[in-house]
Amino acid sequence: LQGLAEVITQEHFVSLHLQPSDELRRSLLREVLTNSRLGAEEAYRQADILQLGLRTPNAIMAVYGLEQPGDWGWAATEIEPGRWALLVPLAGPQPTTRNSQRYLRAKATELLEQLQNAGHPDVVIGIGHYYPELGGLRKSYQDARLAAEVGTKVWGAGSSYHIKDVGMYVTLAN
């Protein structure tokens, strides 16, 4: 009975949102990152239905200056026009601040190079820290957003910035 109830609940959720699954994933990711009223259990349940992968360790990259979504291989959502948030799954079973920072910087460098080669020289990538759980994912998004915005103001567009790079400038700006 419990399994049947879960299937009915999933079917109901999907039928209420008869949109392409990519749009549903983008919508849920946007809501998870920007709306703290969405409870963790409900977010995880919906993410499981949509195969979004929120239960695995992830961090966020913010990509600014890109009007159309790219084929990044990661879940992405447009937060504002030209401002994207990418859900980047972390490699390895036990991510730490140090190994995730190195991994995310490498992935951001690869992505920046691809985007610039595709004709987007002024794109900016902000990289957030990895934090566990859903609240940590929201914090990672805030880090990535700040890194992109402050990095652009201090050093200019066309680069990637980790929150650690701009930390002192954020403190001074506050």
PDB file of C-alpha atoms in Angstrom:
ATOM      1  CA  LEU A   1       0.000   0.000   0.000  1.00  0.00           C
ATOM      2  CA  GLN A   2       2.810   2.390   0.833  1.00  0.00           C
ATOM      3  CA  GLY A   3       4.459   1.773  -2.537  1.00  0.00           C
ATOM      4  CA  LEU A   4       1.157   2.300  -4.332  1.00  0.00           C
ATOM      5  CA  ALA A   5       0.609   5.545  -2.418  1.00  0.00           C
ATOM      6  CA  GLU A   6       4.067   6.777  -3.467  1.00  0.00           C
ATOM      7  CA  VAL A   7       3.373   5.956  -7.121  1.00  0.00           C
ATOM      8  CA  ILE A   8       0.036   7.772  -6.984  1.00  0.00           C
ATOM      9  CA  THR A   9       1.708  10.773  -5.340  1.00  0.00           C
ATOM     10  CA  GLN A  10       4.408  10.842  -8.015  1.00  0.00           C
ATOM     11  CA  GLU A  11       1.855  10.564 -10.803  1.00  0.00           C
ATOM     12  CA  HIS A  12      -0.152  13.386  -9.249  1.00  0.00           C
ATOM     13  CA  PHE A  13       2.947  15.599  -9.003  1.00  0.00           C
ATOM     14  CA  VAL A  14       3.885  14.947 -12.632  1.00  0.00           C
ATOM     15  CA  SER A  15       0.320  15.444 -13.889  1.00  0.00           C
ATOM     16  CA  LEU A  16       0.111  18.827 -12.131  1.00  0.00           C
ATOM     17  CA  HIS A  17       3.248  19.925 -13.917  1.00  0.00           C
ATOM     18  CA  LEU A  18       2.756  18.684 -17.458  1.00  0.00           C
ATOM     19  CA  GLN A  19       5.807  20.436 -18.770  1.00  0.00           C
ATOM     20  CA  PRO A  20       8.868  18.880 -20.328  1.00  0.00           C
ATOM     21  CA  SER A  21      10.975  17.232 -17.618  1.00  0.00           C
ATOM     22  CA  ASP A  22      13.931  19.560 -18.314  1.00  0.00           C
ATOM     23  CA  GLU A  23      11.745  22.573 -17.568  1.00  0.00           C
ATOM     24  CA  LEU A  24      10.481  20.909 -14.392  1.00  0.00           C
ATOM     25  CA  ARG A  25      14.050  20.242 -13.277  1.00  0.00           C
ATOM     26  CA  ARG A  26      15.021  23.863 -13.994  1.00  0.00           C
ATOM     27  CA  SER A  27      11.990  25.128 -12.113  1.00  0.00           C
ATOM     28  CA  LEU A  28      12.637  22.910  -9.093  1.00  0.00           C
ATOM     29  CA  LEU A  29      16.332  23.794  -8.995  1.00  0.00           C
ATOM     30  CA  ARG A  30      15.488  27.524  -9.145  1.00  0.00           C
ATOM     31  CA  GLU A  31      13.004  27.063  -6.309  1.00  0.00           C
ATOM     32  CA  VAL A  32      15.475  25.051  -4.207  1.00  0.00           C
ATOM     33  CA  LEU A  33      18.201  27.677  -4.596  1.00  0.00           C
ATOM     34  CA  THR A  34      16.108  30.798  -4.104  1.00  0.00           C
ATOM     35  CA  ASN A  35      13.184  29.746  -1.901  1.00  0.00           C
ATOM     36  CA  SER A  36      14.007  28.623   1.617  1.00  0.00           C
ATOM     37  CA  ARG A  37      10.313  27.939   2.290  1.00  0.00           C
ATOM     38  CA  LEU A  38      10.512  24.714   0.316  1.00  0.00           C
ATOM     39  CA  GLY A  39      11.180  22.031   2.909  1.00  0.00           C
ATOM     40  CA  ALA A  40      14.086  19.648   2.509  1.00  0.00           C
ATOM     41  CA  GLU A  41      11.992  16.476   2.432  1.00  0.00           C
ATOM     42  CA  GLU A  42       9.614  17.871  -0.199  1.00  0.00           C
ATOM     43  CA  ALA A  43      12.533  19.160  -2.283  1.00  0.00           C
ATOM     44  CA  TYR A  44      14.288  15.791  -2.096  1.00  0.00           C
ATOM     45  CA  ARG A  45      11.053  13.943  -2.956  1.00  0.00           C
ATOM     46  CA  GLN A  46      10.402  16.105  -6.016  1.00  0.00           C
ATOM     47  CA  ALA A  47      14.071  15.920  -7.057  1.00  0.00           C
ATOM     48  CA  ASP A  48      13.950  12.107  -6.820  1.00  0.00           C
ATOM     49  CA  ILE A  49      10.891  12.023  -9.072  1.00  0.00           C
ATOM     50  CA  LEU A  50      12.601  14.295 -11.609  1.00  0.00           C
ATOM     51  CA  GLN A  51      15.960  12.503 -11.261  1.00  0.00           C
ATOM     52  CA  LEU A  52      17.693  15.734 -10.275  1.00  0.00           C
ATOM     53  CA  GLY A  53      20.237  14.201  -7.896  1.00  0.00           C
ATOM     54  CA  LEU A  54      19.986  16.551  -4.928  1.00  0.00           C
ATOM     55  CA  ARG A  55      20.861  13.789  -2.450  1.00  0.00           C
ATOM     56  CA  THR A  56      24.413  13.447  -3.789  1.00  0.00           C
ATOM     57  CA  PRO A  57      27.135  15.987  -2.914  1.00  0.00           C
ATOM     58  CA  ASN A  58      26.818  19.038  -5.183  1.00  0.00           C
ATOM     59  CA  ALA A  59      28.061  22.596  -5.401  1.00  0.00           C
ATOM     60  CA  ILE A  60      26.868  25.517  -7.492  1.00  0.00           C
ATOM     61  CA  MET A  61      28.508  27.512 -10.248  1.00  0.00           C
ATOM     62  CA  ALA A  62      26.949  30.782 -11.365  1.00  0.00           C
ATOM     63  CA  VAL A  63      27.367  31.597 -15.061  1.00  0.00           C
ATOM     64  CA  TYR A  64      26.738  35.242 -15.949  1.00  0.00           C
ATOM     65  CA  GLY A  65      26.535  36.779 -19.390  1.00  0.00           C
ATOM     66  CA  LEU A  66      24.975  33.916 -21.311  1.00  0.00           C
ATOM     67  CA  GLU A  67      21.524  34.335 -22.845  1.00  0.00           C
ATOM     68  CA  GLN A  68      20.926  30.762 -24.009  1.00  0.00           C
ATOM     69  CA  PRO A  69      21.541  27.614 -21.986  1.00  0.00           C
ATOM     70  CA  GLY A  70      24.452  25.495 -23.022  1.00  0.00           C
ATOM     71  CA  ASP A  71      24.835  21.752 -23.048  1.00  0.00           C
ATOM     72  CA  TRP A  72      26.776  21.684 -19.811  1.00  0.00           C
ATOM     73  CA  GLY A  73      26.018  18.107 -18.853  1.00  0.00           C
ATOM     74  CA  TRP A  74      24.758  19.359 -15.483  1.00  0.00           C
ATOM     75  CA  ALA A  75      21.364  20.498 -14.307  1.00  0.00           C
ATOM     76  CA  ALA A  76      21.026  24.252 -14.818  1.00  0.00           C
ATOM     77  CA  THR A  77      18.439  26.952 -14.301  1.00  0.00           C
ATOM     78  CA  GLU A  78      18.180  30.575 -15.323  1.00  0.00           C
ATOM     79  CA  ILE A  79      17.774  32.597 -12.140  1.00  0.00           C
ATOM     80  CA  GLU A  80      17.534  35.941 -13.936  1.00  0.00           C
ATOM     81  CA  PRO A  81      17.967  36.788 -17.622  1.00  0.00           C
ATOM     82  CA  GLY A  82      21.543  35.911 -18.550  1.00  0.00           C
ATOM     83  CA  ARG A  83      22.316  34.512 -15.082  1.00  0.00           C
ATOM     84  CA  TRP A  84      22.467  30.736 -14.727  1.00  0.00           C
ATOM     85  CA  ALA A  85      23.027  28.428 -11.784  1.00  0.00           C
ATOM     86  CA  LEU A  86      24.629  25.048 -12.512  1.00  0.00           C
ATOM     87  CA  LEU A  87      24.297  22.078 -10.170  1.00  0.00           C
ATOM     88  CA  VAL A  88      27.727  20.444 -10.261  1.00  0.00           C
ATOM     89  CA  PRO A  89      27.961  16.934  -8.788  1.00  0.00           C
ATOM     90  CA  LEU A  90      31.188  16.350  -6.925  1.00  0.00           C
ATOM     91  CA  ALA A  91      33.439  13.414  -7.658  1.00  0.00           C
ATOM     92  CA  GLY A  92      34.411  10.932  -4.968  1.00  0.00           C
ATOM     93  CA  PRO A  93      32.614   9.532  -1.951  1.00  0.00           C
ATOM     94  CA  GLN A  94      33.773  12.074   0.661  1.00  0.00           C
ATOM     95  CA  PRO A  95      34.087  15.596  -0.707  1.00  0.00           C
ATOM     96  CA  THR A  96      35.992  18.048   1.445  1.00  0.00           C
ATOM     97  CA  THR A  97      36.460  21.774   1.109  1.00  0.00           C
ATOM     98  CA  ARG A  98      39.969  21.300  -0.268  1.00  0.00           C
ATOM     99  CA  ASN A  99      39.369  18.554  -2.850  1.00  0.00           C
ATOM    100  CA  SER A 100      36.035  20.014  -3.972  1.00  0.00           C
ATOM    101  CA  GLN A 101      37.587  23.451  -4.417  1.00  0.00           C
ATOM    102  CA  ARG A 102      40.300  22.036  -6.674  1.00  0.00           C
ATOM    103  CA  TYR A 103      37.750  19.987  -8.656  1.00  0.00           C
ATOM    104  CA  LEU A 104      35.336  22.916  -9.079  1.00  0.00           C
ATOM    105  CA  ARG A 105      38.093  25.283 -10.195  1.00  0.00           C
ATOM    106  CA  ALA A 106      39.206  22.753 -12.828  1.00  0.00           C
ATOM    107  CA  LYS A 107      35.638  22.279 -14.088  1.00  0.00           C
ATOM    108  CA  ALA A 108      35.071  26.040 -14.193  1.00  0.00           C
ATOM    109  CA  THR A 109      38.258  26.522 -16.205  1.00  0.00           C
ATOM    110  CA  GLU A 110      37.127  23.872 -18.714  1.00  0.00           C
ATOM    111  CA  LEU A 111      33.658  25.397 -18.973  1.00  0.00           C
ATOM    112  CA  LEU A 112      34.993  28.933 -19.359  1.00  0.00           C
ATOM    113  CA  GLU A 113      37.294  27.800 -22.151  1.00  0.00           C
ATOM    114  CA  GLN A 114      34.405  26.059 -23.952  1.00  0.00           C
ATOM    115  CA  LEU A 115      32.156  29.103 -23.651  1.00  0.00           C
ATOM    116  CA  GLN A 116      34.843  31.509 -24.822  1.00  0.00           C
ATOM    117  CA  ASN A 117      35.662  29.271 -27.791  1.00  0.00           C
ATOM    118  CA  ALA A 118      31.933  29.287 -28.621  1.00  0.00           C
ATOM    119  CA  GLY A 119      31.967  33.091 -28.909  1.00  0.00           C
ATOM    120  CA  HIS A 120      31.213  34.245 -25.361  1.00  0.00           C
ATOM    121  CA  PRO A 121      34.379  36.129 -24.329  1.00  0.00           C
ATOM    122  CA  ASP A 122      32.750  38.115 -21.504  1.00  0.00           C
ATOM    123  CA  VAL A 123      31.114  35.257 -19.649  1.00  0.00           C
ATOM    124  CA  VAL A 124      31.848  35.083 -15.904  1.00  0.00           C
ATOM    125  CA  ILE A 125      31.746  31.977 -13.733  1.00  0.00           C
ATOM    126  CA  GLY A 126      31.343  32.192  -9.977  1.00  0.00           C
ATOM    127  CA  ILE A 127      32.223  29.105  -7.954  1.00  0.00           C
ATOM    128  CA  GLY A 128      30.661  28.334  -4.590  1.00  0.00           C
ATOM    129  CA  HIS A 129      32.061  26.118  -1.839  1.00  0.00           C
ATOM    130  CA  TYR A 130      30.655  22.660  -1.233  1.00  0.00           C
ATOM    131  CA  TYR A 131      28.448  22.475   1.846  1.00  0.00           C
ATOM    132  CA  PRO A 132      26.445  19.374   2.807  1.00  0.00           C
ATOM    133  CA  GLU A 133      22.652  19.102   2.707  1.00  0.00           C
ATOM    134  CA  LEU A 134      20.052  21.275   1.017  1.00  0.00           C
ATOM    135  CA  GLY A 135      20.787  24.370   3.103  1.00  0.00           C
ATOM    136  CA  GLY A 136      24.405  23.985   2.076  1.00  0.00           C
ATOM    137  CA  LEU A 137      23.398  23.949  -1.574  1.00  0.00           C
ATOM    138  CA  ARG A 138      21.630  27.276  -1.075  1.00  0.00           C
ATOM    139  CA  LYS A 139      24.752  28.641   0.635  1.00  0.00           C
ATOM    140  CA  SER A 140      26.883  27.378  -2.270  1.00  0.00           C
ATOM    141  CA  TYR A 141      24.601  29.297  -4.658  1.00  0.00           C
ATOM    142  CA  GLN A 142      24.995  32.485  -2.602  1.00  0.00           C
ATOM    143  CA  ASP A 143      28.781  31.995  -2.656  1.00  0.00           C
ATOM    144  CA  ALA A 144      28.818  31.475  -6.422  1.00  0.00           C
ATOM    145  CA  ARG A 145      26.638  34.518  -7.007  1.00  0.00           C
ATOM    146  CA  LEU A 146      28.857  36.710  -4.825  1.00  0.00           C
ATOM    147  CA  ALA A 147      32.014  35.360  -6.463  1.00  0.00           C
ATOM    148  CA  ALA A 148      30.689  36.201  -9.936  1.00  0.00           C
ATOM    149  CA  GLU A 149      29.440  39.659  -9.011  1.00  0.00           C
ATOM    150  CA  VAL A 150      32.403  40.787  -6.897  1.00  0.00           C
ATOM    151  CA  GLY A 151      34.967  39.151  -9.199  1.00  0.00           C
ATOM    152  CA  THR A 152      33.511  41.006 -12.171  1.00  0.00           C
ATOM    153  CA  LYS A 153      33.590  44.345 -10.343  1.00  0.00           C
ATOM    154  CA  VAL A 154      37.153  43.884  -9.097  1.00  0.00           C
ATOM    155  CA  TRP A 155      38.900  42.086 -11.998  1.00  0.00           C
ATOM    156  CA  GLY A 156      36.435  42.229 -14.901  1.00  0.00           C
ATOM    157  CA  ALA A 157      34.542  39.796 -17.075  1.00  0.00           C
ATOM    158  CA  GLY A 158      35.892  36.833 -18.991  1.00  0.00           C
ATOM    159  CA  SER A 159      37.135  34.778 -16.056  1.00  0.00           C
ATOM    160  CA  SER A 160      36.093  32.433 -13.266  1.00  0.00           C
ATOM    161  CA  TYR A 161      36.189  33.350  -9.599  1.00  0.00           C
ATOM    162  CA  HIS A 162      35.932  31.146  -6.528  1.00  0.00           C
ATOM    163  CA  ILE A 163      34.339  32.605  -3.415  1.00  0.00           C
ATOM    164  CA  LYS A 164      37.704  32.211  -1.708  1.00  0.00           C
ATOM    165  CA  ASP A 165      39.233  34.564  -4.325  1.00  0.00           C
ATOM    166  CA  VAL A 166      36.819  37.387  -3.520  1.00  0.00           C
ATOM    167  CA  GLY A 167      36.341  36.823   0.212  1.00  0.00           C
ATOM    168  CA  MET A 168      38.305  39.864   1.367  1.00  0.00           C
ATOM    169  CA  TYR A 169      36.534  42.100  -1.153  1.00  0.00           C
ATOM    170  CA  VAL A 170      33.123  40.886   0.032  1.00  0.00           C
ATOM    171  CA  THR A 171      34.097  41.757   3.589  1.00  0.00           C
ATOM    172  CA  LEU A 172      35.292  45.210   2.541  1.00  0.00           C
ATOM    173  CA  ALA A 173      32.158  45.811   0.472  1.00  0.00           C
ATOM    174  CA  ASN A 174      29.969  44.949   3.462  1.00  0.00           C
TER     175      ASN A 174
END
